[in-house]
Amino acid sequence: MDKQQVWFITGASKGLGLSFVKQLLQAGHMVAATSRNAQDLTNSVGTSSSQFLPLRVNLADENSVAQALEQTVKTFGRLDVVVNNAGYGIGGSVEEVTDAEVRQAFDVNVFGTINVIRRALPYLRKQRSGHIINISSIAGITGGTGWSIYTAAKHAIVGLSEVLAADVQELGIKVTVVAPGAFRTSFLTPESLAITDNYIEDYTAVHATHDKFRKMNGQQAGDPEKAVAEMIRITTVPNPPLYFLLGTDAYNRAVNKLELLGREYKAWESVTKSTDF
């Protein structure tokens, strides 16, 4: 990129977030990165560069988020790109997953993202520029057996991003929602993928899916370094995508969902229209 930018990245101590930090610093950009433990983040990145600002942030706490963004702008002078990457998987049928597990999943995957956007927008609005990248999942477009709560959270990010893009268009702010497939990160490890302990034997298909995903760890087809490079690249084009799929598996699943919706809508078209006055 020709222009040095200021990036704010959540969930940066591992996976795609860590790849973002390393690639951006190598390209000469200024990066504020959040984690639950700033020292772990510094250790993972392996640098104490003046262009790198590690931040300990509780994304579910709006005041913590506000302080982090204020410190970012105070340190670097502006804010150009916000990447909402923090999140984790939660597996189980609706009946198995507890209320506490559901609320925790939404706190991190949904409300954390909303807190960051709400607190970043005043800076971007004042500048009349900026780009918000919300990392959802292909599950946010088409879910799978055993991941109902995770799918609900990621669907929320897609819907949020769609309307956010319309709301901020007149302000010169761009929005992209990213739907990755399976990438070879730490996402399928116990640190990033929670399976409820409330096991109900009747849900055999659900549990078989969880076993399949556990065995997939380290064999995912997606290259995270390539994915991050493409997400960085879209911030340099005049008209970045609102919807951005990453991975062949994501593309195939999204196209299948499009075809399914077309068939369903068409099959019930006459009934749908019959409900008008």
PDB file of C-alpha atoms in Angstrom:
ATOM      1  CA  MET A   1       0.000   0.000   0.000  1.00  0.00           C
ATOM      2  CA  ASP A   2       1.246   3.480  -0.819  1.00  0.00           C
ATOM      3  CA  LYS A   3      -0.343   5.244   2.142  1.00  0.00           C
ATOM      4  CA  GLN A   4       0.565   4.489   5.736  1.00  0.00           C
ATOM      5  CA  GLN A   5      -2.617   3.635   7.630  1.00  0.00           C
ATOM      6  CA  VAL A   6      -3.722   3.170  11.222  1.00  0.00           C
ATOM      7  CA  TRP A   7      -5.413  -0.165  11.853  1.00  0.00           C
ATOM      8  CA  PHE A   8      -7.375  -1.293  14.929  1.00  0.00           C
ATOM      9  CA  ILE A   9      -7.679  -5.077  15.156  1.00  0.00           C
ATOM     10  CA  THR A  10      -9.517  -7.129  17.772  1.00  0.00           C
ATOM     11  CA  GLY A  11      -8.677 -10.691  18.752  1.00  0.00           C
ATOM     12  CA  ALA A  12      -5.109 -10.257  17.552  1.00  0.00           C
ATOM     13  CA  SER A  13      -3.124 -12.727  19.660  1.00  0.00           C
ATOM     14  CA  LYS A  14      -3.706 -15.674  17.323  1.00  0.00           C
ATOM     15  CA  GLY A  15      -5.195 -16.837  14.044  1.00  0.00           C
ATOM     16  CA  LEU A  16      -6.223 -14.319  11.404  1.00  0.00           C
ATOM     17  CA  GLY A  17      -5.817 -11.432  13.835  1.00  0.00           C
ATOM     18  CA  LEU A  18      -2.157 -12.215  14.467  1.00  0.00           C
ATOM     19  CA  SER A  19      -1.532 -12.600  10.733  1.00  0.00           C
ATOM     20  CA  PHE A  20      -3.069  -9.169  10.210  1.00  0.00           C
ATOM     21  CA  VAL A  21      -0.739  -7.564  12.748  1.00  0.00           C
ATOM     22  CA  LYS A  22       2.413  -9.145  11.341  1.00  0.00           C
ATOM     23  CA  GLN A  23       1.625  -8.387   7.697  1.00  0.00           C
ATOM     24  CA  LEU A  24       0.615  -4.799   8.404  1.00  0.00           C
ATOM     25  CA  LEU A  25       3.686  -4.043  10.506  1.00  0.00           C
ATOM     26  CA  GLN A  26       5.893  -5.553   7.831  1.00  0.00           C
ATOM     27  CA  ALA A  27       4.213  -3.257   5.285  1.00  0.00           C
ATOM     28  CA  GLY A  28       4.981  -0.222   7.462  1.00  0.00           C
ATOM     29  CA  HIS A  29       1.542   0.500   8.856  1.00  0.00           C
ATOM     30  CA  MET A  30       0.604   1.478  12.405  1.00  0.00           C
ATOM     31  CA  VAL A  31      -1.347  -1.147  14.288  1.00  0.00           C
ATOM     32  CA  ALA A  32      -3.357  -1.063  17.504  1.00  0.00           C
ATOM     33  CA  ALA A  33      -4.245  -4.628  18.459  1.00  0.00           C
ATOM     34  CA  THR A  34      -6.430  -5.960  21.237  1.00  0.00           C
ATOM     35  CA  SER A  35      -6.370  -9.091  23.319  1.00  0.00           C
ATOM     36  CA  ARG A  36      -7.477 -10.180  26.769  1.00  0.00           C
ATOM     37  CA  ASN A  37      -3.781 -10.191  27.699  1.00  0.00           C
ATOM     38  CA  ALA A  38      -1.535  -7.490  26.221  1.00  0.00           C
ATOM     39  CA  GLN A  39       1.668  -9.293  27.194  1.00  0.00           C
ATOM     40  CA  ASP A  40       0.585 -12.453  25.388  1.00  0.00           C
ATOM     41  CA  LEU A  41      -0.108 -10.287  22.362  1.00  0.00           C
ATOM     42  CA  THR A  42       3.323  -8.679  22.501  1.00  0.00           C
ATOM     43  CA  ASN A  43       4.951 -12.084  22.865  1.00  0.00           C
ATOM     44  CA  SER A  44       2.999 -13.457  19.897  1.00  0.00           C
ATOM     45  CA  VAL A  45       3.855 -10.523  17.653  1.00  0.00           C
ATOM     46  CA  GLY A  46       7.475 -10.521  18.797  1.00  0.00           C
ATOM     47  CA  THR A  47       8.106  -6.780  18.512  1.00  0.00           C
ATOM     48  CA  SER A  48       8.032  -3.603  20.593  1.00  0.00           C
ATOM     49  CA  SER A  49       7.982  -1.292  17.558  1.00  0.00           C
ATOM     50  CA  SER A  50       6.683   2.255  17.983  1.00  0.00           C
ATOM     51  CA  GLN A  51       4.218   1.413  15.210  1.00  0.00           C
ATOM     52  CA  PHE A  52       2.623  -1.324  17.331  1.00  0.00           C
ATOM     53  CA  LEU A  53       0.229  -0.623  20.209  1.00  0.00           C
ATOM     54  CA  PRO A  54      -0.839  -3.740  22.155  1.00  0.00           C
ATOM     55  CA  LEU A  55      -4.008  -3.199  24.180  1.00  0.00           C
ATOM     56  CA  ARG A  56      -5.679  -5.249  26.883  1.00  0.00           C
ATOM     57  CA  VAL A  57      -9.382  -4.879  26.180  1.00  0.00           C
ATOM     58  CA  ASN A  58     -12.586  -6.451  27.402  1.00  0.00           C
ATOM     59  CA  LEU A  59     -14.732  -6.146  24.290  1.00  0.00           C
ATOM     60  CA  ALA A  60     -17.927  -6.781  26.243  1.00  0.00           C
ATOM     61  CA  ASP A  61     -17.190  -3.635  28.297  1.00  0.00           C
ATOM     62  CA  GLU A  62     -17.953  -0.544  26.226  1.00  0.00           C
ATOM     63  CA  ASN A  63     -15.813   1.682  28.463  1.00  0.00           C
ATOM     64  CA  SER A  64     -12.828  -0.604  27.945  1.00  0.00           C
ATOM     65  CA  VAL A  65     -13.360  -0.419  24.185  1.00  0.00           C
ATOM     66  CA  ALA A  66     -13.733   3.375  24.282  1.00  0.00           C
ATOM     67  CA  GLN A  67     -10.464   3.772  26.191  1.00  0.00           C
ATOM     68  CA  ALA A  68      -8.632   1.539  23.711  1.00  0.00           C
ATOM     69  CA  LEU A  69      -9.831   3.524  20.697  1.00  0.00           C
ATOM     70  CA  GLU A  70      -9.073   6.821  22.420  1.00  0.00           C
ATOM     71  CA  GLN A  71      -5.538   5.611  23.142  1.00  0.00           C
ATOM     72  CA  THR A  72      -5.148   4.485  19.534  1.00  0.00           C
ATOM     73  CA  VAL A  73      -6.060   7.888  18.121  1.00  0.00           C
ATOM     74  CA  LYS A  74      -3.999   9.686  20.763  1.00  0.00           C
ATOM     75  CA  THR A  75      -0.956   7.540  19.874  1.00  0.00           C
ATOM     76  CA  PHE A  76      -1.226   7.467  16.084  1.00  0.00           C
ATOM     77  CA  GLY A  77      -3.291  10.572  15.321  1.00  0.00           C
ATOM     78  CA  ARG A  78      -6.123   8.968  13.375  1.00  0.00           C
ATOM     79  CA  LEU A  79      -8.023   5.763  12.627  1.00  0.00           C
ATOM     80  CA  ASP A  80      -8.311   4.270   9.146  1.00  0.00           C
ATOM     81  CA  VAL A  81      -9.335   0.617   9.268  1.00  0.00           C
ATOM     82  CA  VAL A  82     -11.182  -1.286  11.999  1.00  0.00           C
ATOM     83  CA  VAL A  83     -11.112  -5.093  11.904  1.00  0.00           C
ATOM     84  CA  ASN A  84     -13.590  -6.870  14.154  1.00  0.00           C
ATOM     85  CA  ASN A  85     -11.928 -10.274  14.266  1.00  0.00           C
ATOM     86  CA  ALA A  86     -12.436 -11.416  17.879  1.00  0.00           C
ATOM     87  CA  GLY A  87     -14.737 -14.387  18.294  1.00  0.00           C
ATOM     88  CA  TYR A  88     -14.963 -18.058  19.066  1.00  0.00           C
ATOM     89  CA  GLY A  89     -17.017 -21.095  18.110  1.00  0.00           C
ATOM     90  CA  ILE A  90     -19.690 -22.623  20.317  1.00  0.00           C
ATOM     91  CA  GLY A  91     -21.100 -26.071  19.556  1.00  0.00           C
ATOM     92  CA  GLY A  92     -24.203 -27.843  20.757  1.00  0.00           C
ATOM     93  CA  SER A  93     -27.900 -28.136  20.007  1.00  0.00           C
ATOM     94  CA  VAL A  94     -30.138 -25.346  21.276  1.00  0.00           C
ATOM     95  CA  GLU A  95     -31.354 -27.671  24.017  1.00  0.00           C
ATOM     96  CA  GLU A  96     -27.832 -28.558  25.132  1.00  0.00           C
ATOM     97  CA  VAL A  97     -26.253 -25.087  25.195  1.00  0.00           C
ATOM     98  CA  THR A  98     -26.911 -23.271  28.463  1.00  0.00           C
ATOM     99  CA  ASP A  99     -28.233 -19.733  28.765  1.00  0.00           C
ATOM    100  CA  ALA A 100     -24.897 -18.592  30.194  1.00  0.00           C
ATOM    101  CA  GLU A 101     -23.031 -20.103  27.233  1.00  0.00           C
ATOM    102  CA  VAL A 102     -25.363 -18.410  24.750  1.00  0.00           C
ATOM    103  CA  ARG A 103     -24.985 -15.015  26.380  1.00  0.00           C
ATOM    104  CA  GLN A 104     -21.204 -15.320  26.591  1.00  0.00           C
ATOM    105  CA  ALA A 105     -21.038 -16.269  22.916  1.00  0.00           C
ATOM    106  CA  PHE A 106     -23.111 -13.242  21.921  1.00  0.00           C
ATOM    107  CA  ASP A 107     -21.133 -10.939  24.223  1.00  0.00           C
ATOM    108  CA  VAL A 108     -17.921 -11.783  22.373  1.00  0.00           C
ATOM    109  CA  ASN A 109     -19.133 -12.516  18.843  1.00  0.00           C
ATOM    110  CA  VAL A 110     -21.843  -9.850  18.539  1.00  0.00           C
ATOM    111  CA  PHE A 111     -21.916  -7.239  21.306  1.00  0.00           C
ATOM    112  CA  GLY A 112     -18.135  -6.888  21.299  1.00  0.00           C
ATOM    113  CA  THR A 113     -18.297  -6.035  17.603  1.00  0.00           C
ATOM    114  CA  ILE A 114     -21.118  -3.564  18.179  1.00  0.00           C
ATOM    115  CA  ASN A 115     -19.186  -1.883  20.996  1.00  0.00           C
ATOM    116  CA  VAL A 116     -16.153  -1.403  18.766  1.00  0.00           C
ATOM    117  CA  ILE A 117     -18.204  -0.025  15.873  1.00  0.00           C
ATOM    118  CA  ARG A 118     -20.182   2.342  18.093  1.00  0.00           C
ATOM    119  CA  ARG A 119     -17.011   3.763  19.648  1.00  0.00           C
ATOM    120  CA  ALA A 120     -15.021   3.900  16.393  1.00  0.00           C
ATOM    121  CA  LEU A 121     -17.666   5.693  14.349  1.00  0.00           C
ATOM    122  CA  PRO A 122     -17.217   9.170  15.905  1.00  0.00           C
ATOM    123  CA  TYR A 123     -13.582   9.205  14.733  1.00  0.00           C
ATOM    124  CA  LEU A 124     -14.396   7.883  11.273  1.00  0.00           C
ATOM    125  CA  ARG A 125     -17.412  10.167  10.928  1.00  0.00           C
ATOM    126  CA  LYS A 126     -15.315  13.232  11.788  1.00  0.00           C
ATOM    127  CA  GLN A 127     -12.733  12.222   9.180  1.00  0.00           C
ATOM    128  CA  ARG A 128     -15.419  11.356   6.612  1.00  0.00           C
ATOM    129  CA  SER A 129     -13.363   8.269   5.803  1.00  0.00           C
ATOM    130  CA  GLY A 130     -12.503   4.789   7.032  1.00  0.00           C
ATOM    131  CA  HIS A 131     -13.198   1.126   6.454  1.00  0.00           C
ATOM    132  CA  ILE A 132     -14.853  -1.296   8.881  1.00  0.00           C
ATOM    133  CA  ILE A 133     -14.188  -4.996   8.279  1.00  0.00           C
ATOM    134  CA  ASN A 134     -16.408  -7.380  10.237  1.00  0.00           C
ATOM    135  CA  ILE A 135     -15.257 -10.973  10.144  1.00  0.00           C
ATOM    136  CA  SER A 136     -18.264 -13.263  10.250  1.00  0.00           C
ATOM    137  CA  SER A 137     -18.118 -16.826   8.890  1.00  0.00           C
ATOM    138  CA  ILE A 138     -19.651 -18.860   6.111  1.00  0.00           C
ATOM    139  CA  ALA A 139     -21.884 -20.017   8.969  1.00  0.00           C
ATOM    140  CA  GLY A 140     -23.301 -16.490   8.917  1.00  0.00           C
ATOM    141  CA  ILE A 141     -24.655 -17.222   5.445  1.00  0.00           C
ATOM    142  CA  THR A 142     -25.447 -20.912   5.749  1.00  0.00           C
ATOM    143  CA  GLY A 143     -25.108 -22.813   9.008  1.00  0.00           C
ATOM    144  CA  GLY A 144     -24.517 -26.456   9.731  1.00  0.00           C
ATOM    145  CA  THR A 145     -25.782 -29.115  12.103  1.00  0.00           C
ATOM    146  CA  GLY A 146     -24.536 -28.663  15.649  1.00  0.00           C
ATOM    147  CA  TRP A 147     -23.665 -24.966  15.507  1.00  0.00           C
ATOM    148  CA  SER A 148     -26.994 -23.192  16.043  1.00  0.00           C
ATOM    149  CA  ILE A 149     -25.794 -20.530  18.488  1.00  0.00           C
ATOM    150  CA  TYR A 150     -22.575 -19.826  16.607  1.00  0.00           C
ATOM    151  CA  THR A 151     -24.561 -19.573  13.381  1.00  0.00           C
ATOM    152  CA  ALA A 152     -27.055 -17.186  14.988  1.00  0.00           C
ATOM    153  CA  ALA A 153     -24.223 -14.935  16.177  1.00  0.00           C
ATOM    154  CA  LYS A 154     -22.523 -14.908  12.788  1.00  0.00           C
ATOM    155  CA  HIS A 155     -25.825 -14.260  10.995  1.00  0.00           C
ATOM    156  CA  ALA A 156     -26.189 -11.242  13.281  1.00  0.00           C
ATOM    157  CA  ILE A 157     -22.845  -9.896  12.078  1.00  0.00           C
ATOM    158  CA  VAL A 158     -23.928 -10.235   8.444  1.00  0.00           C
ATOM    159  CA  GLY A 159     -27.202  -8.407   9.060  1.00  0.00           C
ATOM    160  CA  LEU A 160     -25.500  -5.731  11.134  1.00  0.00           C
ATOM    161  CA  SER A 161     -22.932  -5.111   8.409  1.00  0.00           C
ATOM    162  CA  GLU A 162     -25.536  -4.866   5.645  1.00  0.00           C
ATOM    163  CA  VAL A 163     -27.416  -2.049   7.325  1.00  0.00           C
ATOM    164  CA  LEU A 164     -24.302  -0.398   8.742  1.00  0.00           C
ATOM    165  CA  ALA A 165     -22.956  -0.063   5.197  1.00  0.00           C
ATOM    166  CA  ALA A 166     -26.120   1.754   4.123  1.00  0.00           C
ATOM    167  CA  ASP A 167     -26.131   3.975   7.211  1.00  0.00           C
ATOM    168  CA  VAL A 168     -22.549   5.225   6.828  1.00  0.00           C
ATOM    169  CA  GLN A 169     -22.288   5.420   3.049  1.00  0.00           C
ATOM    170  CA  GLU A 170     -23.000   9.167   2.988  1.00  0.00           C
ATOM    171  CA  LEU A 171     -20.198   9.669   5.524  1.00  0.00           C
ATOM    172  CA  GLY A 172     -17.501   8.218   3.288  1.00  0.00           C
ATOM    173  CA  ILE A 173     -17.100   5.111   5.458  1.00  0.00           C
ATOM    174  CA  LYS A 174     -16.893   1.673   3.826  1.00  0.00           C
ATOM    175  CA  VAL A 175     -18.001  -1.649   5.306  1.00  0.00           C
ATOM    176  CA  THR A 176     -17.092  -5.207   4.392  1.00  0.00           C
ATOM    177  CA  VAL A 177     -18.408  -8.376   6.026  1.00  0.00           C
ATOM    178  CA  VAL A 178     -16.081 -11.327   5.522  1.00  0.00           C
ATOM    179  CA  ALA A 179     -17.345 -14.914   5.442  1.00  0.00           C
ATOM    180  CA  PRO A 180     -14.376 -17.284   5.643  1.00  0.00           C
ATOM    181  CA  GLY A 181     -14.605 -21.026   5.291  1.00  0.00           C
ATOM    182  CA  ALA A 182     -12.226 -23.386   7.097  1.00  0.00           C
ATOM    183  CA  PHE A 183      -8.745 -21.913   7.426  1.00  0.00           C
ATOM    184  CA  ARG A 184      -5.729 -23.526   9.031  1.00  0.00           C
ATOM    185  CA  THR A 185      -5.655 -21.435  12.206  1.00  0.00           C
ATOM    186  CA  SER A 186      -6.147 -22.342  15.871  1.00  0.00           C
ATOM    187  CA  PHE A 187      -9.930 -21.976  15.519  1.00  0.00           C
ATOM    188  CA  LEU A 188     -10.620 -25.711  15.921  1.00  0.00           C
ATOM    189  CA  THR A 189      -8.531 -26.006  19.094  1.00  0.00           C
ATOM    190  CA  PRO A 190     -10.173 -26.037  22.559  1.00  0.00           C
ATOM    191  CA  GLU A 191      -8.894 -22.482  23.092  1.00  0.00           C
ATOM    192  CA  SER A 192     -11.137 -21.144  20.311  1.00  0.00           C
ATOM    193  CA  LEU A 193     -13.856 -23.769  19.956  1.00  0.00           C
ATOM    194  CA  ALA A 194     -16.152 -24.455  22.909  1.00  0.00           C
ATOM    195  CA  ILE A 195     -18.385 -27.518  22.961  1.00  0.00           C
ATOM    196  CA  THR A 196     -21.046 -27.508  25.639  1.00  0.00           C
ATOM    197  CA  ASP A 197     -20.661 -30.061  28.444  1.00  0.00           C
ATOM    198  CA  ASN A 198     -24.425 -30.567  28.584  1.00  0.00           C
ATOM    199  CA  TYR A 199     -24.488 -33.770  26.510  1.00  0.00           C
ATOM    200  CA  ILE A 200     -27.843 -35.194  25.401  1.00  0.00           C
ATOM    201  CA  GLU A 201     -27.424 -38.615  23.765  1.00  0.00           C
ATOM    202  CA  ASP A 202     -30.363 -38.250  21.382  1.00  0.00           C
ATOM    203  CA  TYR A 203     -28.486 -35.618  19.315  1.00  0.00           C
ATOM    204  CA  THR A 204     -26.307 -38.112  17.466  1.00  0.00           C
ATOM    205  CA  ALA A 205     -25.946 -36.006  14.294  1.00  0.00           C
ATOM    206  CA  VAL A 206     -24.866 -32.995  16.339  1.00  0.00           C
ATOM    207  CA  HIS A 207     -22.186 -34.949  18.193  1.00  0.00           C
ATOM    208  CA  ALA A 208     -20.947 -36.620  14.999  1.00  0.00           C
ATOM    209  CA  THR A 209     -20.444 -33.169  13.485  1.00  0.00           C
ATOM    210  CA  HIS A 210     -18.411 -32.034  16.479  1.00  0.00           C
ATOM    211  CA  ASP A 211     -16.186 -35.114  16.228  1.00  0.00           C
ATOM    212  CA  LYS A 212     -15.637 -34.407  12.536  1.00  0.00           C
ATOM    213  CA  PHE A 213     -14.561 -30.830  13.214  1.00  0.00           C
ATOM    214  CA  ARG A 214     -12.156 -31.856  15.971  1.00  0.00           C
ATOM    215  CA  LYS A 215     -10.430 -34.251  13.559  1.00  0.00           C
ATOM    216  CA  MET A 216     -10.225 -31.536  10.891  1.00  0.00           C
ATOM    217  CA  ASN A 217      -7.854 -29.379  12.952  1.00  0.00           C
ATOM    218  CA  GLY A 218      -4.621 -28.783  11.044  1.00  0.00           C
ATOM    219  CA  GLN A 219      -6.075 -30.090   7.793  1.00  0.00           C
ATOM    220  CA  GLN A 220      -8.219 -27.126   6.746  1.00  0.00           C
ATOM    221  CA  ALA A 221      -7.847 -26.142   3.102  1.00  0.00           C
ATOM    222  CA  GLY A 222      -7.633 -22.388   3.658  1.00  0.00           C
ATOM    223  CA  ASP A 223      -4.293 -20.548   3.923  1.00  0.00           C
ATOM    224  CA  PRO A 224      -4.681 -17.787   6.564  1.00  0.00           C
ATOM    225  CA  GLU A 225      -1.760 -15.738   5.235  1.00  0.00           C
ATOM    226  CA  LYS A 226      -3.371 -15.540   1.793  1.00  0.00           C
ATOM    227  CA  ALA A 227      -6.739 -14.676   3.335  1.00  0.00           C
ATOM    228  CA  VAL A 228      -5.305 -11.802   5.350  1.00  0.00           C
ATOM    229  CA  ALA A 229      -3.378 -10.475   2.358  1.00  0.00           C
ATOM    230  CA  GLU A 230      -6.623 -10.302   0.376  1.00  0.00           C
ATOM    231  CA  MET A 231      -8.480  -8.590   3.217  1.00  0.00           C
ATOM    232  CA  ILE A 232      -5.729  -5.991   3.390  1.00  0.00           C
ATOM    233  CA  ARG A 233      -5.828  -5.564  -0.386  1.00  0.00           C
ATOM    234  CA  ILE A 234      -9.534  -4.746  -0.545  1.00  0.00           C
ATOM    235  CA  THR A 235      -8.944  -1.655   1.613  1.00  0.00           C
ATOM    236  CA  THR A 236      -6.911  -0.201  -1.263  1.00  0.00           C
ATOM    237  CA  VAL A 237      -9.529  -0.514  -4.009  1.00  0.00           C
ATOM    238  CA  PRO A 238     -12.040   2.280  -4.760  1.00  0.00           C
ATOM    239  CA  ASN A 239     -15.108   0.042  -4.400  1.00  0.00           C
ATOM    240  CA  PRO A 240     -14.438  -2.770  -1.917  1.00  0.00           C
ATOM    241  CA  PRO A 241     -17.013  -5.557  -1.630  1.00  0.00           C
ATOM    242  CA  LEU A 242     -19.712  -5.478   1.002  1.00  0.00           C
ATOM    243  CA  TYR A 243     -19.811  -9.296   1.009  1.00  0.00           C
ATOM    244  CA  PHE A 244     -16.444 -11.047   0.805  1.00  0.00           C
ATOM    245  CA  LEU A 245     -16.172 -14.838   0.731  1.00  0.00           C
ATOM    246  CA  LEU A 246     -12.847 -16.510   1.510  1.00  0.00           C
ATOM    247  CA  GLY A 247     -12.105 -20.121   0.595  1.00  0.00           C
ATOM    248  CA  THR A 248     -13.444 -22.537  -1.997  1.00  0.00           C
ATOM    249  CA  ASP A 249     -15.616 -24.203   0.646  1.00  0.00           C
ATOM    250  CA  ALA A 250     -17.182 -20.869   1.556  1.00  0.00           C
ATOM    251  CA  TYR A 251     -17.902 -20.081  -2.080  1.00  0.00           C
ATOM    252  CA  ASN A 252     -19.526 -23.450  -2.734  1.00  0.00           C
ATOM    253  CA  ARG A 253     -21.663 -23.298   0.392  1.00  0.00           C
ATOM    254  CA  ALA A 254     -22.798 -19.740  -0.376  1.00  0.00           C
ATOM    255  CA  VAL A 255     -23.767 -20.626  -3.955  1.00  0.00           C
ATOM    256  CA  ASN A 256     -25.704 -23.666  -2.720  1.00  0.00           C
ATOM    257  CA  LYS A 257     -27.563 -21.396  -0.292  1.00  0.00           C
ATOM    258  CA  LEU A 258     -28.428 -18.983  -3.104  1.00  0.00           C
ATOM    259  CA  GLU A 259     -29.867 -21.839  -5.146  1.00  0.00           C
ATOM    260  CA  LEU A 260     -31.829 -23.159  -2.173  1.00  0.00           C
ATOM    261  CA  LEU A 261     -33.352 -19.738  -1.489  1.00  0.00           C
ATOM    262  CA  GLY A 262     -34.294 -19.349  -5.138  1.00  0.00           C
ATOM    263  CA  ARG A 263     -36.057 -22.712  -5.178  1.00  0.00           C
ATOM    264  CA  GLU A 264     -37.903 -22.091  -1.912  1.00  0.00           C
ATOM    265  CA  TYR A 265     -39.022 -18.589  -2.806  1.00  0.00           C
ATOM    266  CA  LYS A 266     -40.218 -19.652  -6.254  1.00  0.00           C
ATOM    267  CA  ALA A 267     -42.011 -22.763  -5.008  1.00  0.00           C
ATOM    268  CA  TRP A 268     -44.135 -20.686  -2.641  1.00  0.00           C
ATOM    269  CA  GLU A 269     -44.425 -17.563  -4.779  1.00  0.00           C
ATOM    270  CA  SER A 270     -48.171 -17.804  -5.370  1.00  0.00           C
ATOM    271  CA  VAL A 271     -48.925 -18.315  -1.674  1.00  0.00           C
ATOM    272  CA  THR A 272     -46.566 -15.491  -0.710  1.00  0.00           C
ATOM    273  CA  LYS A 273     -48.281 -13.033  -3.048  1.00  0.00           C
ATOM    274  CA  SER A 274     -51.785 -14.240  -2.109  1.00  0.00           C
ATOM    275  CA  THR A 275     -51.468 -12.578   1.312  1.00  0.00           C
ATOM    276  CA  ASP A 276     -51.685  -9.044  -0.152  1.00  0.00           C
ATOM    277  CA  PHE A 277     -54.967  -7.095   0.023  1.00  0.00           C
TER     278      PHE A 277
END
